[in-house]
Coordinates of C-alpha atoms and ligand atoms in Angstrom, one line a residue:
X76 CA -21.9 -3.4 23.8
X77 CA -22.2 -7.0 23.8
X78 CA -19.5 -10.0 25.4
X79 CA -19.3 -11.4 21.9
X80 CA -15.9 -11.9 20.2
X81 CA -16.1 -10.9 16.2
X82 CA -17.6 -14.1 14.4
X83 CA -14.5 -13.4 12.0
X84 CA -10.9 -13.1 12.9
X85 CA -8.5 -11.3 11.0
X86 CA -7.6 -14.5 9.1
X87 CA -7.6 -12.9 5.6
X88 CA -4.7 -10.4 7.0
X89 CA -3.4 -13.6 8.7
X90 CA -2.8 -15.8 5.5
X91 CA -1.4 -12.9 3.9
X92 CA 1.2 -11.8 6.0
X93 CA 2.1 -15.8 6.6
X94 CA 2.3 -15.9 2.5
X95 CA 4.5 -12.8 2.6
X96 CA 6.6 -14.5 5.4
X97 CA 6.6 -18.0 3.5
X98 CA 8.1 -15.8 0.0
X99 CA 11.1 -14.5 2.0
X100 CA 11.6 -18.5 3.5
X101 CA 11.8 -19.6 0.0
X102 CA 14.2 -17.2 -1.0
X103 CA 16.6 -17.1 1.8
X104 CA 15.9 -13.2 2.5
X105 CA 14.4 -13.9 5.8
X106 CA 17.3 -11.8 7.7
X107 CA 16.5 -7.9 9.1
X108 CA 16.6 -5.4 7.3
X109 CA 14.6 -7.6 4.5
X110 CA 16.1 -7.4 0.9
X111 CA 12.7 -6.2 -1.0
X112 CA 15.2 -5.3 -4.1
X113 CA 16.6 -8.5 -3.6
X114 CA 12.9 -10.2 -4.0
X115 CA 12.0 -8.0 -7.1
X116 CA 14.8 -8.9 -9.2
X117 CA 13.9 -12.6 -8.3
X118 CA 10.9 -12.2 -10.1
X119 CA 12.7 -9.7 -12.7
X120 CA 10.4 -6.9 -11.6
X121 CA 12.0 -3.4 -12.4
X122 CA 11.8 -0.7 -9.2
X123 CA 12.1 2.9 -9.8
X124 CA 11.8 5.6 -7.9
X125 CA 8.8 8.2 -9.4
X126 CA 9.7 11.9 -7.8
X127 CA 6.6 13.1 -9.7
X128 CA 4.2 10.8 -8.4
X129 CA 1.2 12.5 -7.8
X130 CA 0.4 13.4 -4.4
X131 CA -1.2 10.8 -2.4
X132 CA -0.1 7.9 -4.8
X133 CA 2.3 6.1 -2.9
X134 CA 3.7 3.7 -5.5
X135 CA 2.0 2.0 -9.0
X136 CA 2.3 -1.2 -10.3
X137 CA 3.3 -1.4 -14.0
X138 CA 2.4 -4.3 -16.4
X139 CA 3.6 -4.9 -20.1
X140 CA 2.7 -8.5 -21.6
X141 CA 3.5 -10.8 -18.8
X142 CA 6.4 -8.4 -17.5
X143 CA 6.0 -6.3 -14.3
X144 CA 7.4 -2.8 -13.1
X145 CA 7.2 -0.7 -9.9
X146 CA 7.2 2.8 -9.0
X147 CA 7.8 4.6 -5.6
X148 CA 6.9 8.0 -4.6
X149 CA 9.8 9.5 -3.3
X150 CA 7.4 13.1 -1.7
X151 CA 7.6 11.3 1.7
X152 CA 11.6 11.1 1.7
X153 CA 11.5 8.5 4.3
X154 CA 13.2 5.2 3.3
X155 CA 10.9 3.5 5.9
X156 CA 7.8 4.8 3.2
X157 CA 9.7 4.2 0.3
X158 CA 10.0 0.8 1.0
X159 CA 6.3 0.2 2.5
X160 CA 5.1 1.4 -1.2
X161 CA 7.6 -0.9 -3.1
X162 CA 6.4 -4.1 -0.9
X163 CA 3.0 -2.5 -1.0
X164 CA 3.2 -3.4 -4.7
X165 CA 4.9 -6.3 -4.6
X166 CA 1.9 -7.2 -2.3
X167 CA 0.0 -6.5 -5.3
X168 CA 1.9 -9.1 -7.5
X169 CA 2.1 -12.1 -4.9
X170 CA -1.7 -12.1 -3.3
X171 CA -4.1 -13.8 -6.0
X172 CA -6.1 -12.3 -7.8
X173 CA -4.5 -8.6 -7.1
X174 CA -2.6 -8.5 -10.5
X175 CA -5.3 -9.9 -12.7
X176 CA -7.6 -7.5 -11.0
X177 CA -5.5 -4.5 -10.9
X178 CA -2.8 -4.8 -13.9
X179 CA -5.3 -6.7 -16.4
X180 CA -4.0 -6.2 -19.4
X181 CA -0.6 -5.1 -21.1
X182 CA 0.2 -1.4 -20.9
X183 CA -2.2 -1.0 -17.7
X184 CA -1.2 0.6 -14.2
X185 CA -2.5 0.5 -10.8
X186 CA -1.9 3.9 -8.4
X187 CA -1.5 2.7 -4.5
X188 CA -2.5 4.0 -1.5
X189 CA -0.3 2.4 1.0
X190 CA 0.3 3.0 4.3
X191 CA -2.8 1.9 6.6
X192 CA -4.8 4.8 4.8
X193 CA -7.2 3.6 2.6
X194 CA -10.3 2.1 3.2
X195 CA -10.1 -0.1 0.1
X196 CA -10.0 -4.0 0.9
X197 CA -7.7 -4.5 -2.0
X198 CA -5.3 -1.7 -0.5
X199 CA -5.4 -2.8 2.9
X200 CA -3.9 -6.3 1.8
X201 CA -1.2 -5.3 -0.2
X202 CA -0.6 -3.1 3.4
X203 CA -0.7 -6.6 5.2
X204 CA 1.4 -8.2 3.0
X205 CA 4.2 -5.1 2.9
X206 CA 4.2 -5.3 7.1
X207 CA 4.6 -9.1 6.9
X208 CA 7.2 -8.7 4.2
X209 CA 9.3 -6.1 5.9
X210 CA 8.8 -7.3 9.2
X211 CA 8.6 -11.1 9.2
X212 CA 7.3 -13.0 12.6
X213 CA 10.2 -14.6 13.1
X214 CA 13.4 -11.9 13.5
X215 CA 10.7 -9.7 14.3
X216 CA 9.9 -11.2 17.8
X217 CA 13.5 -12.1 18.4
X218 CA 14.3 -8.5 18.8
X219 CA 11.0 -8.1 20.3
X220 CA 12.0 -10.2 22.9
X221 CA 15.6 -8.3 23.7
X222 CA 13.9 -5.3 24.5
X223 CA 11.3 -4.1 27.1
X224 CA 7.3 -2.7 25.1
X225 CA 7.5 1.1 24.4
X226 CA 8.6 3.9 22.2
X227 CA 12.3 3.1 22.4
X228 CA 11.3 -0.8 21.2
X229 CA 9.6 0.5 18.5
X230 CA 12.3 3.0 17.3
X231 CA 15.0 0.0 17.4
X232 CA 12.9 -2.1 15.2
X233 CA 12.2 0.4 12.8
X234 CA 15.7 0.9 12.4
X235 CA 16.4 -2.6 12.3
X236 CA 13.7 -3.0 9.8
X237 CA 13.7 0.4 7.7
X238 CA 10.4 0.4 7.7
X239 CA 8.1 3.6 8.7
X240 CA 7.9 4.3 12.7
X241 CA 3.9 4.0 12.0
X242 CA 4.4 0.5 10.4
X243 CA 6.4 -0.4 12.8
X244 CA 3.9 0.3 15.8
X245 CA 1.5 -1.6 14.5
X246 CA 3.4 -4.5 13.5
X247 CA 5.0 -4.4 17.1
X248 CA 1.2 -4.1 18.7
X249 CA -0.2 -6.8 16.7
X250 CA 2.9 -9.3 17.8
X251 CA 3.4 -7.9 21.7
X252 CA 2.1 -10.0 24.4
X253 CA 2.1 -7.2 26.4
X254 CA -0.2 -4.4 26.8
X255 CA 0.4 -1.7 24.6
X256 CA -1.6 0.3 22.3
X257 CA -0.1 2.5 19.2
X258 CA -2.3 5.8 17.9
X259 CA -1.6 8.0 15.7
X260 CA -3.2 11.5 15.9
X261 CA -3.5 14.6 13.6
X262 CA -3.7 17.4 15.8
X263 CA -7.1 16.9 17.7
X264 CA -8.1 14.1 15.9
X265 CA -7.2 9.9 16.3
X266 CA -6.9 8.9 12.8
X267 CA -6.3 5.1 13.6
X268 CA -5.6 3.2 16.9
X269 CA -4.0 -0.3 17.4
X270 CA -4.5 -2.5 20.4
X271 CA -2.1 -5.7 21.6
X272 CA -4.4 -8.5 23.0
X273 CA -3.0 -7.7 26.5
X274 CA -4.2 -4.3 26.6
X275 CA -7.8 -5.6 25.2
X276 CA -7.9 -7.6 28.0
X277 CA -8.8 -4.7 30.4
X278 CA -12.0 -4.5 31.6
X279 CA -14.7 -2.3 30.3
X280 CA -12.1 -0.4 27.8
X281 CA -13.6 1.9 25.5
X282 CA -12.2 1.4 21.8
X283 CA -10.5 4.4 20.2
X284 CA -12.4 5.0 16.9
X285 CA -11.0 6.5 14.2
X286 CA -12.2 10.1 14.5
X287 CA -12.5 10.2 18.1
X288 CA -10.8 13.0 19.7
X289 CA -7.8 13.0 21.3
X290 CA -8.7 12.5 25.2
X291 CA -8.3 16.5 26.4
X292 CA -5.7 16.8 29.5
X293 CA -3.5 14.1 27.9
X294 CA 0.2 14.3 27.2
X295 CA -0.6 13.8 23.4
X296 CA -2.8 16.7 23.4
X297 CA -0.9 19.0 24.6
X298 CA 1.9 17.7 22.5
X299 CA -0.2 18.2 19.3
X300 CA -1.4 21.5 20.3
X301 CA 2.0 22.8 19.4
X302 CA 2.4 22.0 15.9
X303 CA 6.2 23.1 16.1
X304 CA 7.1 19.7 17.7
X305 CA 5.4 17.6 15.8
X306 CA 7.0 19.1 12.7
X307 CA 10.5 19.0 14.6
X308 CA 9.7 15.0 15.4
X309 CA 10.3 16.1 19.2
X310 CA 9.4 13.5 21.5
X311 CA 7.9 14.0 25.5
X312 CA 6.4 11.0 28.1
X313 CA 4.5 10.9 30.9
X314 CA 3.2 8.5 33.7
X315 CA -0.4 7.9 33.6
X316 CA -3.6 6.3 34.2
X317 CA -4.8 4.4 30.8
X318 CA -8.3 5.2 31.9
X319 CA -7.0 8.0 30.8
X320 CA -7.6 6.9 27.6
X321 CA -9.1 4.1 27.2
X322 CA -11.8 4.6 29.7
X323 CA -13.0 1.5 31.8
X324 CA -10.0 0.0 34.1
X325 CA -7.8 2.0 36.1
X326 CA -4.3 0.9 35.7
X327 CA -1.1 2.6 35.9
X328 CA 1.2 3.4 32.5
X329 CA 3.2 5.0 30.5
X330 CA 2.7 7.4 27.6
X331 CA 5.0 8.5 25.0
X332 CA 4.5 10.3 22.2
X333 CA 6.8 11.4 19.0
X334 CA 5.8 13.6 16.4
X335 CA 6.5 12.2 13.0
X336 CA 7.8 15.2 11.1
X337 CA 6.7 16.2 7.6
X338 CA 4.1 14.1 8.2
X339 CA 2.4 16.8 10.4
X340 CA 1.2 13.6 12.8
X341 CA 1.6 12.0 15.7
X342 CA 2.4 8.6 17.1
X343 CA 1.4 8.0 20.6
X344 CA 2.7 4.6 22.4
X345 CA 0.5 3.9 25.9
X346 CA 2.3 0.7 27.8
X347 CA 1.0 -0.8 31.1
X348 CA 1.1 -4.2 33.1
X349 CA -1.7 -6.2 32.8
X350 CA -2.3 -8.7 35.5
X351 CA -1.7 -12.2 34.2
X352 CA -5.1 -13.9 35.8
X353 CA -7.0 -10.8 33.0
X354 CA -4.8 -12.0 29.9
X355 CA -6.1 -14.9 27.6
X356 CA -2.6 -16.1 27.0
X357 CA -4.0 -18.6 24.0
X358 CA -5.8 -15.9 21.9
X359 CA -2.5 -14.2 21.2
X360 CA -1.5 -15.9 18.4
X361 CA -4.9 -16.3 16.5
X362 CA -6.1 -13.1 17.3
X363 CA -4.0 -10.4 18.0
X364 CA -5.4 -7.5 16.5
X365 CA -8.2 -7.2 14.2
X366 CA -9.0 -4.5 11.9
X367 CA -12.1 -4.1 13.4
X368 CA -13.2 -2.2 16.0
X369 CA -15.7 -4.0 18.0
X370 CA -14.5 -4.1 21.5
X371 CA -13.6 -7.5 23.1
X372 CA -14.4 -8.8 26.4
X373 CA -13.0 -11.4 28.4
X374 CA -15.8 -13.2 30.1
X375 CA -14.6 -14.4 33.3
Ligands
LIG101 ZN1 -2.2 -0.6 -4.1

């Protein structure tokens, strides 16, 4: 492991969100929860729900001569989904270069993948726009602010928002300048992990890769060892060391976990107080989270 930072922020998923943010400015919509019907109609784009969507396929985008349509999957009934895979495709409209790409020609269709899922480049930013679109900087860290980091935080936002609990986390990590990291887990397994810049700025942490195992002896795998409760969205916390986790510094936190449902996975929310002389206070805004997963290190 090297002391380098990544040659390349996240300034692709930057741009994006800020031209999602910059949309909902133009149009007035810039108020919690954000009006994405109100932003399709503005561009005379027809949204309907798909309840035969294939499995998987969280949304299309439709296109016929220079007219544009969107479906949503309605098998996750979630209204938090529903709308990540309409602004998903409405991702694919704004971003350059996605429609002309994607929707080429009259009569042709584009299938999503939204949701943080897919590994495709062209997937991912319609994701980045979606989280910027339904959870713009601004309001966003204005309730941020009202509340103390954590599970609770995160569940008020989403309600505020109505946008997925797993969108939410990672929205709320990426624009925390705290420490707090968001992980969702399938059973044994980490299928994605997001880190605030606060929490990064431990020492010697050990990044959480996707298909890692859940640390054993933690509260999350015990939680996810009884699939009853994550099916039942129960919920459960503990105090604990985030060495625990995250190897490397010892500090004292807080985990709390919630299983989300139908969706047979976990969300795990890990909180602790950095010490202010360990946090770069003037990364936070360039940097906060990068899609990559090359560990950071402070050199001091
Ligand atoms: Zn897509």
């Amino acid at each position: 492991m090297s002391g380098a930072k990544p040659k390349h922020p996240d300034l692709r998923r930057r741009s994006i969100i800020n031209q999602a943010e910059r949309i909902l400015e133009d149009e007035g919509l810039n108020s919690l929860p954000v009006d994405i019907d109100a932003l399709a109609a503005s561009r005379d784009i027809i949204v309907q729900a798909k309840p035969d969507a294939a499995a998987g396929v969280s949304g299309m985008l439709l296109r016929f001569g220079n007219d544009f349509g969107i479906y949503y999957s309605t098998h996750i009934p979630s209204v938090g989904y529903q709308r990540f895979s309409i602004a998903h495709e409405l991702g694919h409209f704004f971003i350059e270069g996605h429609a002309e790409r994607l929707v080429p020609t009259s009569g042709s269709m584009h299938q999503s993948h939204a949701g943080f899922a897919s590994d495709d480049v062209i997937e991912r930013e319609a994701d980045y726009f979606a989280s910027g679109l339904l959870m713009p900087t601004d309001p966003f860290q204005r309730e941020m602010r009202r509340r103390d980091d954590g599970l609770e935080a995160i569940i008020a936002l989403s309600e505020l928002c109505c946008s997925s609990l797993t969108a939410t986390a990672i929205r709320y990590a990426d624009l925390s300048r705290g420490a707090i990291a968001v992980i969702v887990s399938n059973g044994p397994t980490v299928e994605f992990a997001f880190l605030s810049e606060g929490i990064k700025s431990l020492k010697d942490i050990r990044w959480l890769r996707k298909g890692s195992p859940v640390p054993a002896g933690t509260l999350t795998a015990r939680f996810n060892a009884d699939a009853q409760r994550v099916q039942a969205a129960g919920r459960d916390d503990d105090d604990i060391d985030i060495s625990d986790w995250l190897s490397g510094q010892s500090v004292r936190g807080r985990e709390e976990v919630i299983g989300l449902g139908g969706y047979g996975r976990t969300l795990t929310v890990l909180t602790c107080t950095v010490r202010d002389d360990t946090y770069d206070d003037e990364q936070d805004e360039e940097e906060a989270l990068t899609e990559s997963w090359t560990p950071r290190f402070h050199k001091r």
